[in-house]
Tab-separated table of N, CA, C and O in Angstrom:
chain	number	residue	atom	x	y	z
A	1	MET	N	0.928	-1.223	-0.025
A	1	MET	CA	0.123	-0.199	0.076
A	1	MET	C	0.810	1.263	-0.070
A	1	MET	O	1.412	1.670	0.754
A	2	PRO	N	0.700	2.145	-0.766
A	2	PRO	CA	1.415	3.465	-0.844
A	2	PRO	C	1.446	4.249	0.383
A	2	PRO	O	0.176	3.960	0.809
A	3	PRO	N	1.994	4.437	0.617
A	3	PRO	CA	2.150	5.819	1.871
A	3	PRO	C	0.831	6.624	1.734
A	3	PRO	O	1.145	7.294	0.581
A	4	ASP	N	0.384	7.267	2.695
A	4	ASP	CA	-0.661	8.404	2.131
A	4	ASP	C	0.077	9.546	2.248
A	4	ASP	O	0.519	10.004	3.045
A	5	GLU	N	-0.530	10.729	1.066
A	5	GLU	CA	0.279	11.779	0.909
A	5	GLU	C	-0.523	12.755	1.167
A	5	GLU	O	-0.187	13.832	1.380
A	6	ARG	N	-1.499	12.480	2.466
A	6	ARG	CA	-2.369	13.737	2.862
A	6	ARG	C	-1.412	13.824	4.350
A	6	ARG	O	-1.075	12.913	4.698
A	7	ASN	N	-1.694	14.953	4.781
A	7	ASN	CA	-1.267	15.807	5.661
A	7	ASN	C	-0.967	14.675	7.019
A	7	ASN	O	-2.731	14.356	6.754
A	8	ILE	N	-0.131	14.323	7.793
A	8	ILE	CA	-0.086	13.563	9.309
A	8	ILE	C	-1.644	14.059	10.215
A	8	ILE	O	-2.276	13.135	10.651
A	9	ASP	N	-2.416	14.986	10.114
A	9	ASP	CA	-3.233	15.654	10.910
A	9	ASP	C	-3.951	15.957	10.244
A	9	ASP	O	-5.619	16.585	11.012
A	10	ASP	N	-4.901	15.521	9.118
A	10	ASP	CA	-5.414	15.763	8.053
A	10	ASP	C	-6.767	15.026	8.913
A	10	ASP	O	-6.726	13.923	9.083
A	11	PRO	N	-8.059	15.832	8.957
A	11	PRO	CA	-9.669	14.670	9.616
A	11	PRO	C	-9.976	13.637	8.990
A	11	PRO	O	-9.927	12.531	9.599
A	12	ALA	N	-9.622	13.913	7.468
A	12	ALA	CA	-10.109	12.937	6.445
A	12	ALA	C	-9.019	11.345	6.986
A	12	ALA	O	-9.637	10.292	6.773
A	13	ARG	N	-7.992	11.436	7.018
A	13	ARG	CA	-7.121	10.515	7.219
A	13	ARG	C	-6.766	9.486	8.680
A	13	ARG	O	-7.496	8.584	8.568
A	14	LEU	N	-7.419	10.713	9.705
A	14	LEU	CA	-7.362	9.982	10.767
A	14	LEU	C	-8.904	9.319	11.054
A	14	LEU	O	-8.819	8.174	11.477
A	15	ALA	N	-9.549	9.425	10.199
A	15	ALA	CA	-11.033	9.190	10.392
A	15	ALA	C	-10.708	7.795	9.471
A	15	ALA	O	-11.592	6.808	9.808
A	16	ASP	N	-9.609	7.763	8.459
A	16	ASP	CA	-10.223	6.644	7.966
A	16	ASP	C	-8.986	5.357	8.684
A	16	ASP	O	-9.104	4.309	8.450
A	17	GLU	N	-8.150	6.129	9.042
A	17	GLU	CA	-7.309	5.346	10.011
A	17	GLU	C	-7.914	4.669	11.172
A	17	GLU	O	-7.761	3.472	11.367
A	18	ALA	N	-8.617	5.382	11.618
A	18	ALA	CA	-9.130	4.802	12.762
A	18	ALA	C	-10.564	3.576	12.250
A	18	ALA	O	-10.583	2.971	13.071
A	19	ARG	N	-10.990	4.193	11.453
A	19	ARG	CA	-12.302	2.844	10.651
A	19	ARG	C	-11.554	1.652	10.865
A	19	ARG	O	-11.547	0.666	10.755
A	20	GLU	N	-10.506	2.015	9.694
A	20	GLU	CA	-9.447	0.767	9.643
A	20	GLU	C	-9.101	0.110	11.095
A	20	GLU	O	-9.415	-1.310	10.661
A	21	ILE	N	-8.862	0.594	11.596
A	21	ILE	CA	-8.359	-0.086	13.180
A	21	ILE	C	-9.498	-1.063	13.973
A	21	ILE	O	-9.544	-2.004	14.472
A	22	VAL	N	-10.615	0.230	13.114
A	22	VAL	CA	-12.219	-0.494	14.174
A	22	VAL	C	-12.443	-2.032	13.854
A	22	VAL	O	-12.519	-2.578	13.896
A	23	GLN	N	-12.338	-1.655	12.180
A	23	GLN	CA	-12.856	-3.044	11.278
A	23	GLN	C	-12.145	-4.118	11.301
A	23	GLN	O	-12.709	-4.963	11.422
A	24	LYS	N	-11.026	-3.732	11.703
A	24	LYS	CA	-9.883	-5.128	11.757
A	24	LYS	C	-10.179	-5.703	13.817
A	24	LYS	O	-10.131	-6.177	13.224
A	25	ALA	N	-10.605	-4.648	14.308
A	25	ALA	CA	-10.911	-5.321	15.991
A	25	ALA	C	-12.092	-6.323	15.672
A	25	ALA	O	-11.908	-7.220	16.259
A	26	ALA	N	-12.949	-5.580	14.984
A	26	ALA	CA	-14.144	-6.488	15.252
A	26	ALA	C	-14.310	-7.430	14.358
A	26	ALA	O	-14.641	-8.559	14.554
A	27	THR	N	-13.145	-7.733	13.070
A	27	THR	CA	-13.000	-9.026	12.440
A	27	THR	C	-12.903	-9.996	13.731
A	27	THR	O	-12.930	-10.851	13.226
A	28	GLU	N	-11.803	-9.388	14.196
A	28	GLU	CA	-11.001	-10.524	14.845
A	28	GLU	C	-11.770	-11.110	16.312
A	28	GLU	O	-11.640	-12.050	16.873
A	29	LEU	N	-12.627	-10.223	16.419
A	29	LEU	CA	-13.345	-10.158	17.553
A	29	LEU	C	-14.726	-11.407	17.183
A	29	LEU	O	-15.282	-12.411	18.034
A	30	ARG	N	-14.832	-11.280	15.761
A	30	ARG	CA	-15.899	-11.769	15.397
A	30	ARG	C	-15.776	-13.259	15.265
A	30	ARG	O	-16.314	-14.342	15.505
A	31	ALA	N	-14.163	-13.662	14.946
A	31	ALA	CA	-13.709	-14.796	14.687
A	31	ALA	C	-13.489	-15.380	15.497
A	31	ALA	O	-13.523	-16.878	15.768
A	32	GLN	N	-13.897	-14.974	17.094
A	32	GLN	CA	-13.743	-16.090	18.154
A	32	GLN	C	-15.219	-16.481	18.657
A	32	GLN	O	-16.051	-15.784	18.623
A	33	ARG	N	-14.600	-17.454	18.740
A	33	ARG	CA	-16.360	-18.432	19.506
A	33	ARG	C	-16.193	-18.059	21.043
A	33	ARG	O	-15.157	-18.615	21.793
A	34	ILE	N	-17.328	-18.550	21.408
A	34	ILE	CA	-17.892	-17.871	22.592
A	34	ILE	C	-18.525	-18.447	22.853
A	34	ILE	O	-19.549	-18.609	22.544
A	35	PRO	N	-18.222	-19.370	23.833
A	35	PRO	CA	-19.149	-20.584	24.661
A	35	PRO	C	-19.939	-20.265	25.616
A	35	PRO	O	-20.437	-18.782	25.849
A	36	ILE	N	-21.230	-20.197	25.514
A	36	ILE	CA	-22.742	-20.232	25.774
A	36	ILE	C	-22.499	-19.900	27.497
A	36	ILE	O	-22.944	-19.343	27.875
A	37	GLU	N	-21.231	-20.872	27.803
A	37	GLU	CA	-21.838	-20.561	29.648
A	37	GLU	C	-21.280	-19.508	29.819
A	37	GLU	O	-21.467	-19.225	30.621
A	38	THR	N	-20.617	-18.696	28.841
A	38	THR	CA	-20.389	-17.112	29.443
A	38	THR	C	-21.766	-16.262	29.346
A	38	THR	O	-21.328	-14.809	30.119
A	39	GLU	N	-22.708	-17.057	29.198
A	39	GLU	CA	-23.604	-15.808	29.177
A	39	GLU	C	-23.974	-15.499	30.363
A	39	GLU	O	-23.992	-16.510	31.267
A	40	PRO	N	-24.647	-14.438	30.887
A	40	PRO	CA	-25.011	-14.455	32.590
A	40	PRO	C	-26.311	-15.273	32.892
A	40	PRO	O	-27.019	-15.419	31.848
A	41	PRO	N	-26.000	-16.097	33.955
A	41	PRO	CA	-27.664	-16.485	34.522
A	41	PRO	C	-29.031	-15.788	34.279
A	41	PRO	O	-28.692	-14.195	34.632
A	42	THR	N	-29.924	-16.319	33.820
A	42	THR	CA	-31.389	-15.182	33.777
A	42	THR	C	-32.087	-16.168	34.649
A	42	THR	O	-32.666	-17.440	34.309
A	43	VAL	N	-32.794	-15.245	35.202
A	43	VAL	CA	-34.421	-16.124	35.886
A	43	VAL	C	-35.436	-16.606	34.902
A	43	VAL	O	-36.106	-15.000	34.700
A	44	PHE	N	-35.869	-17.154	34.725
A	44	PHE	CA	-37.311	-17.451	34.486
A	44	PHE	C	-38.443	-17.236	35.365
A	44	PHE	O	-38.641	-18.247	35.878
A	45	THR	N	-39.301	-16.558	34.577
A	45	THR	CA	-40.440	-16.010	35.773
A	45	THR	C	-41.620	-16.014	34.893
A	45	THR	O	-41.730	-15.714	34.190
A	46	PRO	N	-42.317	-17.509	35.031
A	46	PRO	CA	-43.191	-17.467	34.223
A	46	PRO	C	-44.869	-16.511	34.628
A	46	PRO	O	-44.715	-16.645	35.723
A	47	ASP	N	-45.554	-16.289	33.538
A	47	ASP	CA	-46.561	-15.378	33.658
A	47	ASP	C	-47.554	-16.075	34.788
A	47	ASP	O	-47.889	-17.462	34.490
């Protein structure tokens, strides 16, 4: 990927970089399997 030609403090560049970081983190989180036992217990109260 070529270096970004925009100013390092350019808000659009900062927004793009932040979006990439968030999307990468979200992808990594979605790839993890979470066992159902991690769900908090709920109290079932029939009507």
